[in-house]
XYZ file of C-alpha atoms in Angstrom:
467
model
C 0.198 0.054 -0.017
C 1.198 3.841 -0.898
C 0.913 6.293 2.111
C -2.390 8.432 2.449
C -0.692 11.354 1.043
C 0.615 10.268 -1.932
C -2.407 8.634 -2.774
C -4.418 11.994 -1.911
C -1.617 13.423 -4.632
C -2.422 11.014 -7.110
C -6.429 11.260 -6.889
C -5.916 15.124 -7.240
C -3.604 15.193 -10.094
C -5.850 12.326 -12.157
C -8.785 14.804 -11.595
C -6.874 17.793 -12.343
C -5.868 16.245 -15.649
C -9.096 14.021 -16.857
C -11.992 15.516 -15.035
C -11.438 19.411 -14.567
C -10.841 20.156 -18.067
C -14.736 19.286 -18.760
C -15.712 21.681 -16.506
C -15.775 24.238 -19.306
C -19.036 24.339 -21.674
C -18.407 24.225 -24.756
C -19.928 22.652 -27.802
C -17.028 21.678 -30.765
C -16.287 18.657 -32.748
C -12.993 17.208 -33.762
C -12.113 14.297 -36.195
C -9.236 12.239 -36.838
C -9.114 9.994 -39.955
C -6.792 7.207 -40.257
C -6.405 6.061 -43.727
C -4.012 3.161 -45.540
C -1.274 4.468 -47.900
C -1.377 1.254 -50.747
C 1.219 0.131 -53.418
C -0.571 -0.769 -56.066
C 2.063 -2.883 -57.470
C 1.849 -5.619 -54.714
C 5.004 -4.322 -53.432
C 5.804 -2.550 -49.854
C 4.964 1.247 -49.778
C 7.894 3.336 -51.277
C 9.042 5.683 -48.253
C 10.876 7.722 -50.740
C 7.443 8.512 -52.698
C 5.810 9.269 -49.062
C 8.689 11.556 -48.417
C 8.121 13.401 -51.988
C 4.446 13.582 -51.670
C 4.611 15.063 -47.877
C 7.060 18.033 -49.630
C 4.423 18.553 -52.200
C 1.495 18.799 -49.483
C 3.208 21.520 -47.500
C 4.281 23.617 -50.701
C 0.337 23.158 -52.094
C -1.232 24.271 -48.888
C 0.315 27.569 -47.811
C -0.746 27.690 -44.336
C 0.933 24.481 -42.966
C 3.702 24.173 -41.378
C 5.991 21.316 -40.334
C 5.365 20.172 -36.834
C 7.303 16.749 -36.708
C 10.825 15.483 -38.398
C 12.352 12.259 -37.881
C 15.956 10.975 -36.696
C 16.377 10.595 -40.531
C 15.566 14.235 -40.927
C 12.143 13.406 -42.692
C 8.705 15.411 -42.252
C 6.081 13.338 -40.351
C 3.564 15.335 -39.490
C 2.965 18.923 -40.598
C 0.350 21.264 -39.030
C -1.756 24.506 -40.058
C -2.040 26.329 -36.886
C -4.536 28.910 -38.061
C -7.226 26.096 -37.693
C -5.361 23.352 -35.720
C -5.559 20.931 -38.910
C -2.645 18.319 -38.995
C -1.952 15.743 -41.482
C 1.105 13.250 -40.276
C 1.990 9.727 -40.562
C 0.739 7.383 -37.982
C 3.029 4.852 -36.281
C 4.606 4.075 -39.565
C 5.005 5.728 -43.080
C 2.370 3.085 -44.646
C -0.562 5.124 -42.612
C -1.247 8.878 -43.129
C -3.256 10.580 -40.726
C -6.034 13.686 -41.258
C -6.137 14.995 -37.475
C -9.184 17.799 -37.879
C -8.780 21.073 -36.071
C -12.150 21.709 -33.886
C -15.279 23.402 -35.491
C -18.801 23.443 -34.689
C -20.156 21.824 -37.611
C -19.426 19.061 -39.657
C -19.980 20.673 -42.903
C -16.806 23.018 -42.517
C -14.644 19.709 -41.309
C -15.859 17.551 -44.456
C -14.956 20.541 -47.111
C -11.255 20.767 -45.280
C -10.653 17.135 -45.332
C -12.166 16.218 -48.670
C -9.826 19.224 -49.769
C -6.893 17.515 -48.461
C -7.609 13.885 -49.235
C -8.143 14.562 -52.705
C -4.917 16.229 -53.194
C -2.694 13.951 -51.429
C -4.428 10.706 -53.225
C -4.041 12.768 -56.620
C -0.266 12.881 -55.421
C 0.102 8.950 -54.516
C -1.581 8.043 -57.383
C 0.918 9.582 -59.795
C 3.727 7.130 -58.468
C 0.747 4.327 -58.718
C 0.322 4.236 -54.771
C -2.901 5.329 -53.237
C -5.235 5.778 -50.417
C -8.388 3.846 -49.103
C -11.249 3.500 -46.461
C -10.326 0.469 -44.873
C -9.675 -0.559 -41.319
C -6.823 -2.837 -41.903
C -4.250 -2.419 -45.106
C -5.312 -4.741 -47.625
C -1.674 -4.895 -48.586
C -0.367 -5.168 -44.962
C 1.647 -8.342 -46.226
C 3.844 -6.728 -48.456
C 4.831 -3.715 -46.184
C 7.552 -2.942 -44.207
C 7.067 -3.041 -40.475
C 9.066 0.078 -39.786
C 8.032 2.181 -37.113
C 8.743 6.335 -37.960
C 12.140 6.845 -36.627
C 10.872 9.056 -33.785
C 10.840 9.299 -30.226
C 7.238 8.347 -29.564
C 7.012 6.086 -32.688
C 9.660 3.869 -31.606
C 8.716 3.784 -27.902
C 5.280 2.288 -28.506
C 7.038 -0.327 -31.023
C 9.087 -1.042 -28.444
C 6.743 -1.835 -25.970
C 4.169 -3.625 -28.266
C 7.157 -5.725 -29.481
C 7.850 -7.105 -25.610
C 5.131 -8.859 -25.125
C 7.281 -12.029 -25.298
C 8.630 -10.862 -21.989
C 5.774 -11.161 -20.438
C 5.403 -14.393 -18.939
C 2.791 -14.804 -15.951
C -0.344 -13.240 -17.300
C -3.424 -14.828 -17.707
C -3.772 -13.712 -21.558
C -2.618 -14.615 -24.934
C -0.880 -12.452 -27.214
C -1.315 -12.353 -30.738
C 1.890 -12.353 -33.047
C 1.432 -8.866 -34.585
C 3.068 -5.817 -32.582
C 3.329 -3.889 -35.579
C -0.437 -3.666 -35.656
C -0.438 0.327 -35.730
C 1.393 -0.047 -38.429
C -1.397 -1.252 -40.940
C -4.642 -0.957 -38.560
C -6.843 2.358 -38.807
C -9.153 4.423 -37.035
C -12.087 6.854 -37.254
C -11.994 8.806 -34.049
C -13.979 11.640 -32.702
C -14.055 14.010 -29.938
C -16.815 15.819 -28.627
C -16.972 18.455 -25.505
C -18.488 17.156 -22.492
C -19.646 18.813 -19.903
C -18.659 17.629 -16.518
C -22.331 16.842 -15.042
C -22.963 14.966 -18.585
C -19.574 12.897 -18.215
C -20.894 9.956 -16.487
C -23.483 9.230 -18.323
C -22.123 10.173 -21.664
C -19.687 7.006 -20.830
C -22.589 4.443 -19.060
C -24.811 5.079 -22.204
C -22.437 5.268 -24.986
C -20.521 2.000 -23.992
C -24.145 0.067 -24.220
C -24.304 1.021 -27.805
C -20.596 -0.364 -28.793
C -22.504 -3.667 -30.091
C -25.033 -1.675 -32.250
C -21.571 0.550 -33.744
C -20.206 -3.279 -34.558
C -23.338 -3.571 -36.498
C -23.195 -0.378 -38.434
C -19.711 -0.016 -38.439
C -16.796 -2.524 -38.618
C -14.807 -2.341 -41.505
C -11.382 -4.121 -40.777
C -11.561 -7.687 -42.362
C -8.191 -9.441 -41.853
C -7.587 -10.708 -44.816
C -6.189 -14.197 -45.196
C -6.663 -14.796 -41.538
C -10.020 -14.678 -39.387
C -11.472 -13.761 -42.630
C -15.192 -14.302 -40.840
C -14.512 -11.342 -38.538
C -16.181 -7.782 -39.636
C -13.702 -5.582 -36.959
C -10.643 -7.450 -36.573
C -8.938 -4.099 -34.666
C -10.816 -5.105 -31.471
C -8.541 -8.171 -31.095
C -5.562 -6.579 -31.990
C -5.607 -3.738 -29.294
C -7.025 -6.671 -27.120
C -4.365 -9.189 -27.311
C -1.496 -6.725 -27.329
C 0.831 -5.534 -24.248
C -1.940 -2.759 -24.135
C -4.380 -5.219 -22.746
C -2.182 -6.688 -20.147
C -4.371 -4.653 -17.911
C -7.920 -5.037 -19.287
C -8.659 -1.673 -17.692
C -6.502 0.014 -20.427
C -8.173 -0.926 -23.350
C -12.055 -2.122 -25.217
C -15.366 -1.134 -22.826
C -15.799 -0.171 -19.336
C -17.427 -3.643 -17.724
C -18.816 -1.599 -14.810
C -21.735 0.956 -14.761
C -19.995 4.578 -12.911
C -22.212 6.132 -10.084
C -20.705 9.448 -9.974
C -17.319 11.283 -10.587
C -15.445 9.388 -7.859
C -16.145 5.840 -9.473
C -14.697 7.291 -12.847
C -11.609 8.497 -10.500
C -11.166 5.461 -9.352
C -11.105 3.721 -12.632
C -8.973 6.036 -13.927
C -6.494 4.811 -10.964
C -6.539 1.683 -11.887
C -5.122 2.263 -14.939
C -1.700 0.456 -16.070
C 1.805 2.893 -16.947
C 4.084 1.925 -19.238
C 6.272 4.779 -20.055
C 7.533 8.410 -18.765
C 9.643 11.128 -20.594
C 12.932 12.516 -18.997
C 14.536 15.256 -20.698
C 12.711 15.022 -24.009
C 13.246 11.025 -24.092
C 10.811 8.632 -23.648
C 11.477 5.489 -21.104
C 9.860 2.343 -21.294
C 9.294 -0.183 -18.638
C 7.293 -3.557 -17.749
C 3.578 -2.171 -17.464
C 2.159 -1.836 -14.233
C -0.597 -0.341 -12.525
C -0.204 3.337 -10.832
C -0.108 1.883 -7.438
C 2.551 -0.640 -8.164
C 4.562 2.344 -10.014
C 4.336 5.073 -7.210
C 5.283 2.005 -4.392
C 8.695 2.197 -5.983
C 11.778 4.323 -5.257
C 13.088 3.402 -8.821
C 11.868 1.203 -12.071
C 14.371 0.048 -14.342
C 13.273 1.294 -17.677
C 15.029 1.214 -21.241
C 15.681 4.554 -23.014
C 16.581 4.939 -27.096
C 20.403 6.112 -27.573
C 22.326 6.154 -30.409
C 20.019 3.250 -32.168
C 20.234 1.287 -29.289
C 18.150 0.789 -25.964
C 20.070 1.195 -23.013
C 19.011 0.410 -19.178
C 18.306 3.371 -16.961
C 16.926 3.904 -13.523
C 14.014 5.864 -13.073
C 12.208 7.528 -9.968
C 8.757 7.949 -10.333
C 7.060 11.286 -10.099
C 3.835 12.577 -9.689
C 3.705 14.240 -13.380
C 4.312 10.643 -15.029
C 0.560 10.779 -14.745
C 0.737 12.845 -18.133
C 2.063 9.878 -19.786
C -0.656 7.497 -18.749
C -1.884 6.135 -21.546
C -5.562 4.479 -21.959
C -6.837 3.222 -25.441
C -10.346 2.871 -24.439
C -13.096 2.723 -26.802
C -14.408 5.757 -25.133
C -11.322 8.038 -23.684
C -11.364 10.913 -21.302
C -8.491 13.863 -22.799
C -6.546 16.396 -21.183
C -8.295 18.804 -23.454
C -11.763 18.063 -21.725
C -12.920 16.084 -24.432
C -14.515 12.367 -24.987
C -12.796 10.506 -27.538
C -14.668 7.518 -29.065
C -12.057 5.438 -30.365
C -13.733 1.973 -31.435
C -14.590 2.818 -34.989
C -12.543 1.536 -38.386
C -11.597 3.769 -41.051
C -15.087 4.208 -43.304
C -15.134 3.785 -46.922
C -14.003 7.550 -47.667
C -17.568 8.307 -49.064
C -19.294 7.866 -45.688
C -16.402 9.170 -43.387
C -18.593 11.631 -41.326
C -21.029 8.651 -40.680
C -19.073 8.250 -37.812
C -18.528 12.122 -36.618
C -22.322 12.726 -37.272
C -23.559 9.474 -35.445
C -21.736 10.682 -31.747
C -22.719 13.991 -32.427
C -26.750 13.776 -32.832
C -26.629 10.986 -29.911
C -24.505 13.334 -27.893
C -27.538 15.375 -26.222
C -29.876 12.356 -26.513
C -28.801 10.252 -23.344
C -31.888 9.900 -21.575
C -33.797 8.367 -25.119
C -30.957 6.469 -25.709
C -30.481 5.037 -22.483
C -34.844 4.154 -22.481
C -34.252 2.430 -25.606
C -31.361 0.076 -23.964
C -33.651 -0.356 -21.066
C -36.398 -1.432 -22.990
C -34.618 -3.742 -25.252
C -35.115 -7.673 -25.578
C -33.653 -7.565 -28.794
C -29.484 -8.364 -27.855
C -29.899 -7.336 -23.915
C -31.929 -9.053 -21.213
C -30.472 -12.511 -22.848
C -27.503 -13.052 -20.648
C -24.859 -11.398 -22.561
C -22.819 -7.842 -21.404
C -22.124 -5.293 -23.407
C -18.667 -6.421 -24.180
C -19.974 -9.849 -24.922
C -22.456 -8.966 -27.463
C -19.627 -6.894 -29.284
C -17.550 -9.706 -29.504
C -20.590 -11.451 -31.249
C -21.968 -8.874 -33.773
C -18.099 -8.402 -35.374
C -18.885 -11.773 -36.863
C -20.140 -11.694 -40.015
C -22.891 -14.201 -39.050
C -25.359 -12.777 -36.542
C -25.773 -15.670 -33.486
C -28.900 -17.165 -33.563
C -30.562 -15.704 -30.383
C -30.876 -12.815 -32.185
C -33.751 -11.974 -35.137
C -32.055 -9.947 -37.970
C -35.092 -8.093 -38.740
C -35.428 -6.889 -34.857
C -31.779 -6.127 -34.739
C -32.155 -3.865 -37.749
C -35.532 -1.911 -36.163
C -33.067 -1.462 -32.611
C -30.204 -0.121 -34.999
C -32.936 1.880 -36.960
C -33.734 3.256 -33.543
C -30.750 4.468 -32.503
C -29.725 6.299 -35.870
C -33.115 7.755 -35.804
C -32.241 9.352 -32.728
C -28.949 10.658 -33.883
C -30.890 11.843 -36.855
C -33.187 13.569 -34.531
C -30.114 15.093 -32.629
C -28.706 16.742 -35.580
C -31.891 17.776 -36.683
C -32.592 20.235 -33.619
C -28.928 21.626 -34.280
C -30.636 23.263 -37.424
C -27.678 22.859 -39.542
C -28.328 19.904 -42.136
C -25.278 17.827 -40.848
C -28.422 14.547 -40.577
C -27.308 14.350 -44.394
C -24.247 12.444 -43.458
C -26.405 9.534 -41.534
C -27.686 8.693 -44.973
C -25.501 6.072 -45.736
C -26.178 4.012 -42.268
C -29.834 3.824 -43.230
C -28.991 2.083 -46.388
C -26.426 -0.560 -44.480
C -29.541 -1.169 -41.962
C -31.671 -1.788 -45.067
C -28.840 -3.924 -46.797
C -28.111 -5.845 -43.358
C -24.633 -5.236 -43.976
C -21.703 -2.966 -43.347
C -18.544 -2.326 -44.862
C -16.669 -5.350 -43.290
C -19.716 -8.097 -44.446
C -19.368 -5.732 -48.056
C -15.711 -6.972 -48.721
C -15.803 -10.462 -46.950
C -19.106 -10.990 -49.643
C -17.300 -8.888 -52.399
C -14.027 -11.595 -52.077
C -16.454 -14.183 -51.765
C -18.163 -13.324 -55.458
C -14.410 -13.052 -57.040
C -14.193 -9.648 -56.852
C -10.567 -8.352 -57.260
C -9.003 -6.868 -54.083
C -7.689 -4.011 -55.890
C -11.434 -2.887 -57.205
C -12.654 -3.038 -53.191
C -9.541 -0.918 -52.494
C -10.179 1.718 -55.062
C -13.862 1.732 -54.581
C -13.306 2.304 -50.603
C -11.279 5.423 -51.668
C -13.375 6.794 -53.539
C -14.877 10.798 -52.274
C -18.251 9.574 -53.894
C -19.878 5.943 -54.216
């Protein structure tokens, strides 16, 4: 046990970092869209081409400036300081990310995203490379599994590769520590006021199975081809999942902010920074970390890792990095992380869905409380999501009833967007088509491949701006 004074310091630091920022009443939305890069020659993505395209993007968009430069002198991130848009590479140069600065409406974000995406895709296609809206890179087997040579991404990959060092943990690990280099998500950040925080997490957690039905788009080609959202397993069975509280769903319902704070205290920590350099160490709970006078870790220096002892400091909570489906951030936002990258023509469905439901928590809770299609059948929300990311619906669930339940949730999101009076409900239209056809992008990939459709055609179709 740690002493009461230190425990109070941990609780206060957790509150300051995660809870206090939500005291401000704001109403912005931010979006991060990760997109795989494809070499249509069925060879590894040419990083030399990636760097050429980056330079062209920087020259074309006058307001962007260099933000991140790797150890080789190559640019991996550029930022527009006027609107906070960032175009960067995520984990490796096989993945590009469009992190759109916060705005009050989706149309503004969508217009800028389409402008950036169109230019970048056109530049890549000059070299027979392209971009596509798929949650797992369909040509991943051809690519180089090399992290961006930067402080953060070297640290992250080093942590994920360390799974073989964990001998006495009650889980198994998959063999894909480089999954961050070939998996892509569509993430949404919403401002949530402190008084709504607990209810937002509780209620949105219960519709994760519905989101699996609507948005799954991560088919792991050549393996596990019956799973429409394999991204879930890639996170769960990695070193991030050693403490299940760090990933996936919340399997408890919070009564108040104290409950939420206690959950955050239960997380594991696996890295800190000293003098601008990351230090990795075996993942451990915050309590275990702060009990120790020194923790033995590894630091990257001159191309190799060296052992180093680090003294725990209360500010190390800055480096607490959970990857929940619903994350709290230091910006006072709630980040929704469970959705795969969507076909590009449907990109805004993700943000529209979450934004529309943001102020419909009571109505959404009532739908779930009264449901007997998937709930009240002996399964938790987590178990239901695992079942509903399969290409076949379990036999105890009536498919037509499931579609009606899903439509009820999307209708509620539509109502929420209509009340905003901007017209953003138009972005939900593709979801109604998916409900009507009993499908989602992942199922469509599986069915198309089964019917002999060429993978390259799917890649090109999912990369189009308009269907």
